[in-house]
Amino acid sequence: RHAVCIFYLVLRALDTVEDDMTISLDVKVPMLHEFHSYLYQPEWKYTESKEKDRQVLEDFPTISMEFRNLSKVYQDVISDICHKMGVGMAEFLEKKVDSQHEWDKYCHYVAGLVGIGLSRLFSASELEDPIVGQDTELANSMGLFLQKTNIIRDYLEDQLEGREFWPREVWSRYAKKLSDLAKPENIDMAVQCLNELITNALHHVPDVLTYLSRLKNQSVFNFCAIPQVMAIATLAACYNNKQVFKGVVKIRKGQAVTLMMDATSIQTVKAIMYQYVEEIYQKIPSTDPSSNKTQQVISTIRAMSLPSGPMASRHHYSPIYLSCAMLLAALSWQYLSTISKATEEYVQAGEN
């Protein structure tokens, strides 16, 4: 738990440096490259950030002290991932995401490396087998599926902020500029572009299912599975949906709570994946340029996730686990409500 928490805070601090547009590139690039070394400098902190999360930089000595109190096996993982991520972030500061290969590379730096780092921590703790930390390809796919889902869903928000993460190789087939996809007269082409990117993201699902099938510890499984089922539900909501270019597409709060409570075993996760890819399959337009590819990847996911038992088995919980799940659900509901309200206010402000 401590290792994962410190890992998160270190990467949050690194991400805050990357996001801060008030830091000049000649200062930011060396900072990103050297950030991993600050973990071993007790006094290092940065007090000039204007970002909302600047506290992690201002109070970095507290974080780095806790980092140095971790077992060396955890320190080595966190420092290594921090180094690789900093170098990758610096690389993409000065270039846009052009090809689909570069999209995978960018997502690897900002999310795939998180999956790899967490997997190495799980194995180092001996809660999971060594293979979980060694199989970096599967761990990378766990991060890429989540990151691509966020990038796809956040098209409009990123446009309002002046950020572009959709790969040029894809969107340039549908528009002259990425921002043109938000224009009402381009909505049909925009949705086709959206569907192609969702199809790309779905190719990670088989790896996700293989990864989750290896996990043995219940707490680790829940931690890994919940974001993945949230992602597939989000993609199902976004697929062929014009609303992605007009506002915020999000899954219902009750739906989110149900997913949190249900994603407790590989069988139930497979059933959830099956349910949502079926939902996507039913929405595939016959005229969509990506329709064949979408059908093919869904066939592959279906073959891996056919429900092996009745869906009712998803609700067999011990009373103590159910009470814990309800507490988690209540806290998550409150969190999601706050985030939803903030996002809605932000989008309305942007429209005004």
Tab-separated table of C-alpha atoms in Angstrom:
chain	number	residue	atom	x	y	z
A	1	ARG	CA	0.000	0.000	0.000
A	2	HIS	CA	2.714	2.496	0.967
A	3	ALA	CA	4.773	1.725	-2.130
A	4	VAL	CA	1.758	2.247	-4.416
A	5	CYS	CA	0.816	5.509	-2.648
A	6	ILE	CA	4.354	6.922	-2.898
A	7	PHE	CA	4.565	5.764	-6.538
A	8	TYR	CA	1.362	7.697	-7.247
A	9	LEU	CA	2.577	10.880	-5.514
A	10	VAL	CA	5.962	10.804	-7.272
A	11	LEU	CA	4.274	10.457	-10.676
A	12	ARG	CA	1.722	13.129	-9.765
A	13	ALA	CA	4.621	15.491	-9.027
A	14	LEU	CA	6.308	14.588	-12.329
A	15	ASP	CA	3.028	15.081	-14.201
A	16	THR	CA	2.526	18.482	-12.550
A	17	VAL	CA	5.869	19.630	-13.974
A	18	GLU	CA	4.869	18.354	-17.440
A	19	ASP	CA	1.457	20.073	-17.287
A	20	ASP	CA	2.726	23.458	-16.065
A	21	MET	CA	2.771	25.668	-19.168
A	22	THR	CA	4.376	28.532	-17.187
A	23	ILE	CA	7.696	26.635	-16.951
A	24	SER	CA	9.894	27.371	-19.968
A	25	LEU	CA	11.119	24.401	-22.003
A	26	ASP	CA	14.782	25.118	-21.229
A	27	VAL	CA	13.920	24.651	-17.527
A	28	LYS	CA	11.257	21.943	-17.898
A	29	VAL	CA	13.162	19.480	-20.116
A	30	PRO	CA	16.168	19.112	-17.741
A	31	MET	CA	13.726	18.875	-14.778
A	32	LEU	CA	11.866	15.997	-16.401
A	33	HIS	CA	15.137	14.230	-17.264
A	34	GLU	CA	16.533	14.623	-13.753
A	35	PHE	CA	13.344	14.222	-11.731
A	36	HIS	CA	14.168	10.663	-10.619
A	37	SER	CA	17.371	11.957	-8.987
A	38	TYR	CA	15.386	14.402	-6.802
A	39	LEU	CA	14.031	11.371	-4.919
A	40	TYR	CA	17.474	11.081	-3.292
A	41	GLN	CA	17.896	14.826	-2.604
A	42	PRO	CA	16.241	15.453	0.814
A	43	GLU	CA	15.921	19.218	0.334
A	44	TRP	CA	14.758	19.380	-3.290
A	45	LYS	CA	11.421	21.105	-3.960
A	46	TYR	CA	9.895	23.404	-6.562
A	47	THR	CA	7.927	26.430	-5.362
A	48	GLU	CA	7.204	28.312	-8.603
A	49	SER	CA	4.493	26.123	-10.093
A	50	LYS	CA	1.056	27.593	-10.835
A	51	GLU	CA	-0.664	24.194	-11.286
A	52	LYS	CA	-3.573	23.109	-9.076
A	53	ASP	CA	-1.509	20.158	-7.740
A	54	ARG	CA	1.562	22.287	-6.965
A	55	GLN	CA	1.514	21.114	-3.324
A	56	VAL	CA	3.205	17.846	-4.343
A	57	LEU	CA	6.135	19.897	-5.676
A	58	GLU	CA	6.206	22.358	-2.780
A	59	ASP	CA	6.109	19.522	-0.214
A	60	PHE	CA	8.307	17.161	-2.236
A	61	PRO	CA	10.776	16.663	0.668
A	62	THR	CA	7.965	14.895	2.553
A	63	ILE	CA	7.315	12.590	-0.409
A	64	SER	CA	11.005	11.880	-1.050
A	65	MET	CA	11.597	11.117	2.641
A	66	GLU	CA	8.794	8.516	2.597
A	67	PHE	CA	10.216	7.166	-0.675
A	68	ARG	CA	13.616	6.633	0.957
A	69	ASN	CA	11.907	4.805	3.837
A	70	LEU	CA	10.558	2.164	1.435
A	71	SER	CA	12.328	-1.163	0.876
A	72	LYS	CA	15.077	-0.886	-1.734
A	73	VAL	CA	13.214	-3.259	-4.055
A	74	TYR	CA	10.330	-0.746	-4.196
A	75	GLN	CA	12.654	2.269	-4.490
A	76	ASP	CA	14.383	0.741	-7.499
A	77	VAL	CA	11.091	0.200	-9.359
A	78	ILE	CA	9.720	3.681	-8.632
A	79	SER	CA	12.987	5.469	-9.513
A	80	ASP	CA	13.386	3.491	-12.762
A	81	ILE	CA	9.815	4.173	-13.941
A	82	CYS	CA	10.098	7.856	-12.939
A	83	HIS	CA	13.291	8.159	-15.016
A	84	LYS	CA	11.800	6.495	-18.117
A	85	MET	CA	8.576	8.517	-17.862
A	86	GLY	CA	10.414	11.819	-17.463
A	87	VAL	CA	12.484	11.162	-20.590
A	88	GLY	CA	9.353	10.178	-22.527
A	89	MET	CA	7.395	13.232	-21.398
A	90	ALA	CA	10.261	15.495	-22.469
A	91	GLU	CA	10.319	13.827	-25.902
A	92	PHE	CA	6.651	14.639	-26.530
A	93	LEU	CA	6.838	18.224	-25.233
A	94	GLU	CA	8.284	19.324	-28.540
A	95	LYS	CA	6.334	17.133	-30.956
A	96	LYS	CA	2.734	16.138	-31.607
A	97	VAL	CA	1.315	12.643	-31.828
A	98	ASP	CA	1.404	11.886	-35.556
A	99	SER	CA	1.334	8.148	-36.293
A	100	GLN	CA	-0.568	5.388	-34.517
A	101	HIS	CA	2.850	4.021	-33.505
A	102	GLU	CA	3.620	7.374	-31.817
A	103	TRP	CA	0.188	7.272	-30.138
A	104	ASP	CA	1.134	3.913	-28.624
A	105	LYS	CA	4.528	5.347	-27.655
A	106	TYR	CA	3.052	8.430	-25.960
A	107	CYS	CA	0.490	6.296	-24.103
A	108	HIS	CA	3.315	3.953	-23.059
A	109	TYR	CA	5.257	6.824	-21.506
A	110	VAL	CA	2.342	8.309	-19.547
A	111	ALA	CA	0.303	5.169	-18.697
A	112	GLY	CA	1.916	1.948	-19.923
A	113	LEU	CA	4.895	2.615	-17.660
A	114	VAL	CA	2.474	3.012	-14.730
A	115	GLY	CA	1.069	-0.452	-15.490
A	116	ILE	CA	4.584	-1.888	-15.742
A	117	GLY	CA	5.684	-0.203	-12.503
A	118	LEU	CA	2.623	-1.341	-10.556
A	119	SER	CA	3.061	-4.888	-11.869
A	120	ARG	CA	6.675	-4.927	-10.711
A	121	LEU	CA	5.551	-3.672	-7.280
A	122	PHE	CA	2.899	-6.422	-7.059
A	123	SER	CA	5.542	-9.066	-7.795
A	124	ALA	CA	8.154	-7.471	-5.525
A	125	SER	CA	5.662	-7.631	-2.647
A	126	GLU	CA	5.189	-11.361	-3.385
A	127	LEU	CA	1.430	-10.812	-3.425
A	128	GLU	CA	1.635	-11.883	-7.077
A	129	ASP	CA	3.832	-14.292	-9.047
A	130	PRO	CA	7.044	-13.023	-10.703
A	131	ILE	CA	5.490	-13.380	-14.193
A	132	VAL	CA	3.106	-10.470	-13.445
A	133	GLY	CA	6.033	-8.058	-13.153
A	134	GLN	CA	8.094	-9.707	-15.891
A	135	ASP	CA	5.481	-9.662	-18.679
A	136	THR	CA	5.820	-5.993	-19.569
A	137	GLU	CA	3.781	-6.305	-22.781
A	138	LEU	CA	0.600	-7.247	-20.919
A	139	ALA	CA	1.216	-4.650	-18.197
A	140	ASN	CA	1.742	-2.012	-20.892
A	141	SER	CA	-1.594	-2.929	-22.503
A	142	MET	CA	-3.355	-2.390	-19.159
A	143	GLY	CA	-2.132	1.226	-19.178
A	144	LEU	CA	-2.725	1.813	-22.896
A	145	PHE	CA	-6.357	0.694	-22.712
A	146	LEU	CA	-7.094	3.193	-19.922
A	147	GLN	CA	-5.119	6.048	-21.483
A	148	LYS	CA	-6.628	5.651	-24.951
A	149	THR	CA	-10.118	5.573	-23.410
A	150	ASN	CA	-9.415	8.845	-21.587
A	151	ILE	CA	-7.972	10.479	-24.714
A	152	ILE	CA	-10.964	9.395	-26.826
A	153	ARG	CA	-13.547	10.543	-24.270
A	154	ASP	CA	-11.793	13.854	-23.504
A	155	TYR	CA	-11.688	15.147	-27.103
A	156	LEU	CA	-13.716	18.289	-26.375
A	157	GLU	CA	-12.112	19.092	-23.024
A	158	ASP	CA	-8.630	18.793	-24.557
A	159	GLN	CA	-9.693	21.033	-27.467
A	160	LEU	CA	-10.853	23.700	-25.014
A	161	GLU	CA	-7.469	23.460	-23.243
A	162	GLY	CA	-5.525	23.582	-26.507
A	163	ARG	CA	-4.225	20.007	-26.190
A	164	GLU	CA	-4.212	17.415	-28.980
A	165	PHE	CA	-3.692	13.704	-28.344
A	166	TRP	CA	-5.646	12.056	-31.190
A	167	PRO	CA	-3.122	10.672	-33.731
A	168	ARG	CA	-2.836	12.756	-36.900
A	169	GLU	CA	-2.511	9.598	-39.033
A	170	VAL	CA	-6.139	8.764	-38.149
A	171	TRP	CA	-7.914	12.127	-37.866
A	172	SER	CA	-6.294	13.585	-41.018
A	173	ARG	CA	-8.353	11.096	-43.057
A	174	TYR	CA	-11.520	12.746	-41.739
A	175	ALA	CA	-10.654	16.457	-41.372
A	176	LYS	CA	-8.046	19.097	-42.248
A	177	LYS	CA	-7.626	20.103	-38.604
A	178	LEU	CA	-8.449	18.104	-35.478
A	179	SER	CA	-10.576	21.007	-34.210
A	180	ASP	CA	-12.757	20.733	-37.339
A	181	LEU	CA	-14.296	17.517	-35.967
A	182	ALA	CA	-16.237	19.613	-33.461
A	183	LYS	CA	-18.015	21.576	-36.210
A	184	PRO	CA	-21.647	20.483	-36.744
A	185	GLU	CA	-21.199	20.136	-40.513
A	186	ASN	CA	-18.426	17.554	-39.942
A	187	ILE	CA	-20.252	15.400	-37.387
A	188	ASP	CA	-20.605	12.308	-39.612
A	189	MET	CA	-16.874	12.209	-40.390
A	190	ALA	CA	-16.089	12.956	-36.748
A	191	VAL	CA	-18.080	9.936	-35.557
A	192	GLN	CA	-16.319	7.699	-38.105
A	193	CYS	CA	-12.957	8.904	-36.766
A	194	LEU	CA	-14.155	8.262	-33.216
A	195	ASN	CA	-15.221	4.710	-34.115
A	196	GLU	CA	-11.819	3.972	-35.665
A	197	LEU	CA	-9.993	5.061	-32.508
A	198	ILE	CA	-12.327	3.033	-30.282
A	199	THR	CA	-11.650	0.001	-32.490
A	200	ASN	CA	-7.910	0.620	-32.013
A	201	ALA	CA	-8.347	0.732	-28.215
A	202	LEU	CA	-10.407	-2.492	-28.152
A	203	HIS	CA	-7.371	-4.417	-29.429
A	204	HIS	CA	-5.903	-4.171	-25.899
A	205	VAL	CA	-8.812	-6.022	-24.246
A	206	PRO	CA	-7.463	-9.564	-24.875
A	207	ASP	CA	-4.210	-8.582	-23.119
A	208	VAL	CA	-6.218	-7.045	-20.267
A	209	LEU	CA	-8.137	-10.317	-19.753
A	210	THR	CA	-4.944	-12.392	-19.862
A	211	TYR	CA	-3.267	-10.067	-17.333
A	212	LEU	CA	-6.209	-10.153	-14.912
A	213	SER	CA	-6.459	-13.954	-15.167
A	214	ARG	CA	-2.963	-14.228	-13.617
A	215	LEU	CA	-3.746	-12.226	-10.477
A	216	LYS	CA	-4.216	-14.161	-7.226
A	217	ASN	CA	-4.598	-11.500	-4.532
A	218	GLN	CA	-8.165	-10.190	-4.185
A	219	SER	CA	-7.158	-6.629	-3.281
A	220	VAL	CA	-4.734	-6.407	-6.205
A	221	PHE	CA	-7.371	-7.877	-8.532
A	222	ASN	CA	-10.010	-5.310	-7.543
A	223	PHE	CA	-7.480	-2.472	-7.850
A	224	CYS	CA	-6.604	-3.540	-11.401
A	225	ALA	CA	-10.015	-4.688	-12.627
A	226	ILE	CA	-12.221	-1.757	-11.606
A	227	PRO	CA	-10.569	0.840	-13.920
A	228	GLN	CA	-10.636	-1.644	-16.818
A	229	VAL	CA	-14.389	-2.316	-16.593
A	230	MET	CA	-14.990	1.426	-16.223
A	231	ALA	CA	-13.015	1.909	-19.451
A	232	ILE	CA	-14.967	-0.649	-21.503
A	233	ALA	CA	-18.243	0.862	-20.249
A	234	THR	CA	-17.001	4.331	-21.242
A	235	LEU	CA	-16.024	3.159	-24.736
A	236	ALA	CA	-19.443	1.551	-25.176
A	237	ALA	CA	-21.055	4.889	-24.210
A	238	CYS	CA	-18.799	6.813	-26.625
A	239	TYR	CA	-19.041	4.460	-29.625
A	240	ASN	CA	-20.896	6.036	-32.569
A	241	ASN	CA	-21.988	8.851	-30.240
A	242	LYS	CA	-22.102	12.422	-31.592
A	243	GLN	CA	-22.193	13.730	-28.030
A	244	VAL	CA	-18.416	13.169	-27.678
A	245	PHE	CA	-17.991	16.265	-29.889
A	246	LYS	CA	-20.607	18.346	-28.073
A	247	GLY	CA	-20.116	17.709	-24.352
A	248	VAL	CA	-19.059	15.186	-21.727
A	249	VAL	CA	-19.997	11.529	-22.222
A	250	LYS	CA	-19.938	9.655	-18.942
A	251	ILE	CA	-21.356	6.466	-17.487
A	252	ARG	CA	-24.169	6.817	-14.964
A	253	LYS	CA	-23.214	6.929	-11.280
A	254	GLY	CA	-25.314	3.875	-10.470
A	255	GLN	CA	-23.675	2.028	-13.341
A	256	ALA	CA	-20.237	2.954	-11.968
A	257	VAL	CA	-21.144	1.656	-8.501
A	258	THR	CA	-22.452	-1.623	-9.961
A	259	LEU	CA	-19.223	-2.098	-11.919
A	260	MET	CA	-17.123	-1.516	-8.789
A	261	MET	CA	-19.097	-4.101	-6.853
A	262	ASP	CA	-19.153	-6.674	-9.658
A	263	ALA	CA	-15.528	-6.632	-10.831
A	264	THR	CA	-14.287	-9.065	-8.189
A	265	SER	CA	-13.263	-12.142	-10.219
A	266	ILE	CA	-11.991	-12.958	-13.695
A	267	GLN	CA	-15.326	-14.653	-14.501
A	268	THR	CA	-17.368	-11.560	-13.663
A	269	VAL	CA	-14.938	-9.260	-15.488
A	270	LYS	CA	-15.209	-11.447	-18.600
A	271	ALA	CA	-19.002	-11.256	-18.347
A	272	ILE	CA	-18.844	-7.451	-18.075
A	273	MET	CA	-16.482	-7.201	-21.068
A	274	TYR	CA	-18.773	-9.483	-23.069
A	275	GLN	CA	-21.809	-7.350	-22.191
A	276	TYR	CA	-20.216	-4.076	-23.331
A	277	VAL	CA	-18.622	-5.347	-26.547
A	278	GLU	CA	-22.059	-6.744	-27.441
A	279	GLU	CA	-23.452	-3.261	-26.827
A	280	ILE	CA	-20.853	-1.836	-29.223
A	281	TYR	CA	-21.518	-4.586	-31.782
A	282	GLN	CA	-25.223	-3.697	-31.868
A	283	LYS	CA	-24.329	-0.069	-32.691
A	284	ILE	CA	-21.877	-0.705	-35.562
A	285	PRO	CA	-23.193	1.149	-38.642
A	286	SER	CA	-22.996	-0.931	-41.828
A	287	THR	CA	-21.590	2.128	-43.622
A	288	ASP	CA	-18.782	2.727	-41.083
A	289	PRO	CA	-15.317	2.455	-42.714
A	290	SER	CA	-14.006	0.580	-39.653
A	291	SER	CA	-16.988	-1.770	-39.318
A	292	ASN	CA	-15.111	-4.906	-40.435
A	293	LYS	CA	-12.193	-4.245	-38.084
A	294	THR	CA	-14.574	-3.509	-35.216
A	295	GLN	CA	-16.456	-6.768	-35.817
A	296	GLN	CA	-13.190	-8.721	-35.973
A	297	VAL	CA	-11.792	-7.431	-32.681
A	298	ILE	CA	-15.163	-7.973	-30.981
A	299	SER	CA	-15.164	-11.587	-32.216
A	300	THR	CA	-11.749	-12.081	-30.587
A	301	ILE	CA	-12.948	-10.564	-27.288
A	302	ARG	CA	-16.135	-12.652	-27.380
A	303	ALA	CA	-14.118	-15.849	-27.757
A	304	MET	CA	-12.081	-14.953	-24.655
A	305	SER	CA	-14.948	-13.696	-22.512
A	306	LEU	CA	-17.918	-15.987	-23.138
A	307	PRO	CA	-19.737	-16.206	-19.781
A	308	SER	CA	-18.947	-19.601	-18.226
A	309	GLY	CA	-21.734	-19.445	-15.656
A	310	PRO	CA	-24.970	-17.620	-14.890
A	311	MET	CA	-24.682	-13.865	-14.495
A	312	ALA	CA	-26.369	-14.231	-11.108
A	313	SER	CA	-23.084	-15.609	-9.760
A	314	ARG	CA	-21.751	-12.055	-9.950
A	315	HIS	CA	-23.615	-11.214	-6.750
A	316	HIS	CA	-22.391	-13.904	-4.337
A	317	TYR	CA	-20.515	-11.909	-1.709
A	318	SER	CA	-19.712	-12.521	1.925
A	319	PRO	CA	-21.462	-10.028	4.271
A	320	ILE	CA	-18.145	-8.456	5.331
A	321	TYR	CA	-17.033	-7.995	1.715
A	322	LEU	CA	-20.392	-6.559	0.734
A	323	SER	CA	-20.212	-3.965	3.519
A	324	CYS	CA	-16.689	-2.966	2.385
A	325	ALA	CA	-17.871	-2.746	-1.209
A	326	MET	CA	-20.820	-0.569	-0.202
A	327	LEU	CA	-18.476	1.779	1.658
A	328	LEU	CA	-16.202	1.982	-1.391
A	329	ALA	CA	-19.215	2.584	-3.596
A	330	ALA	CA	-20.514	5.380	-1.350
A	331	LEU	CA	-17.138	7.130	-1.293
A	332	SER	CA	-16.727	6.683	-5.050
A	333	TRP	CA	-20.229	8.038	-5.666
A	334	GLN	CA	-19.341	11.172	-3.711
A	335	TYR	CA	-16.063	11.502	-5.647
A	336	LEU	CA	-17.713	10.967	-9.036
A	337	SER	CA	-20.436	13.493	-8.179
A	338	THR	CA	-17.819	16.112	-7.344
A	339	ILE	CA	-15.806	15.405	-10.492
A	340	SER	CA	-18.941	15.407	-12.694
A	341	LYS	CA	-20.102	18.741	-11.297
A	342	ALA	CA	-16.664	20.291	-11.759
A	343	THR	CA	-16.426	19.009	-15.329
A	344	GLU	CA	-19.919	20.259	-16.226
A	345	GLU	CA	-19.110	23.716	-14.833
A	346	TYR	CA	-15.830	23.721	-16.769
A	347	VAL	CA	-17.459	22.770	-20.078
A	348	GLN	CA	-20.235	25.353	-19.566
A	349	ALA	CA	-17.594	27.997	-18.850
A	350	GLY	CA	-15.833	26.994	-22.056
A	351	GLU	CA	-19.046	27.283	-24.040
A	352	ASN	CA	-19.734	30.707	-22.588
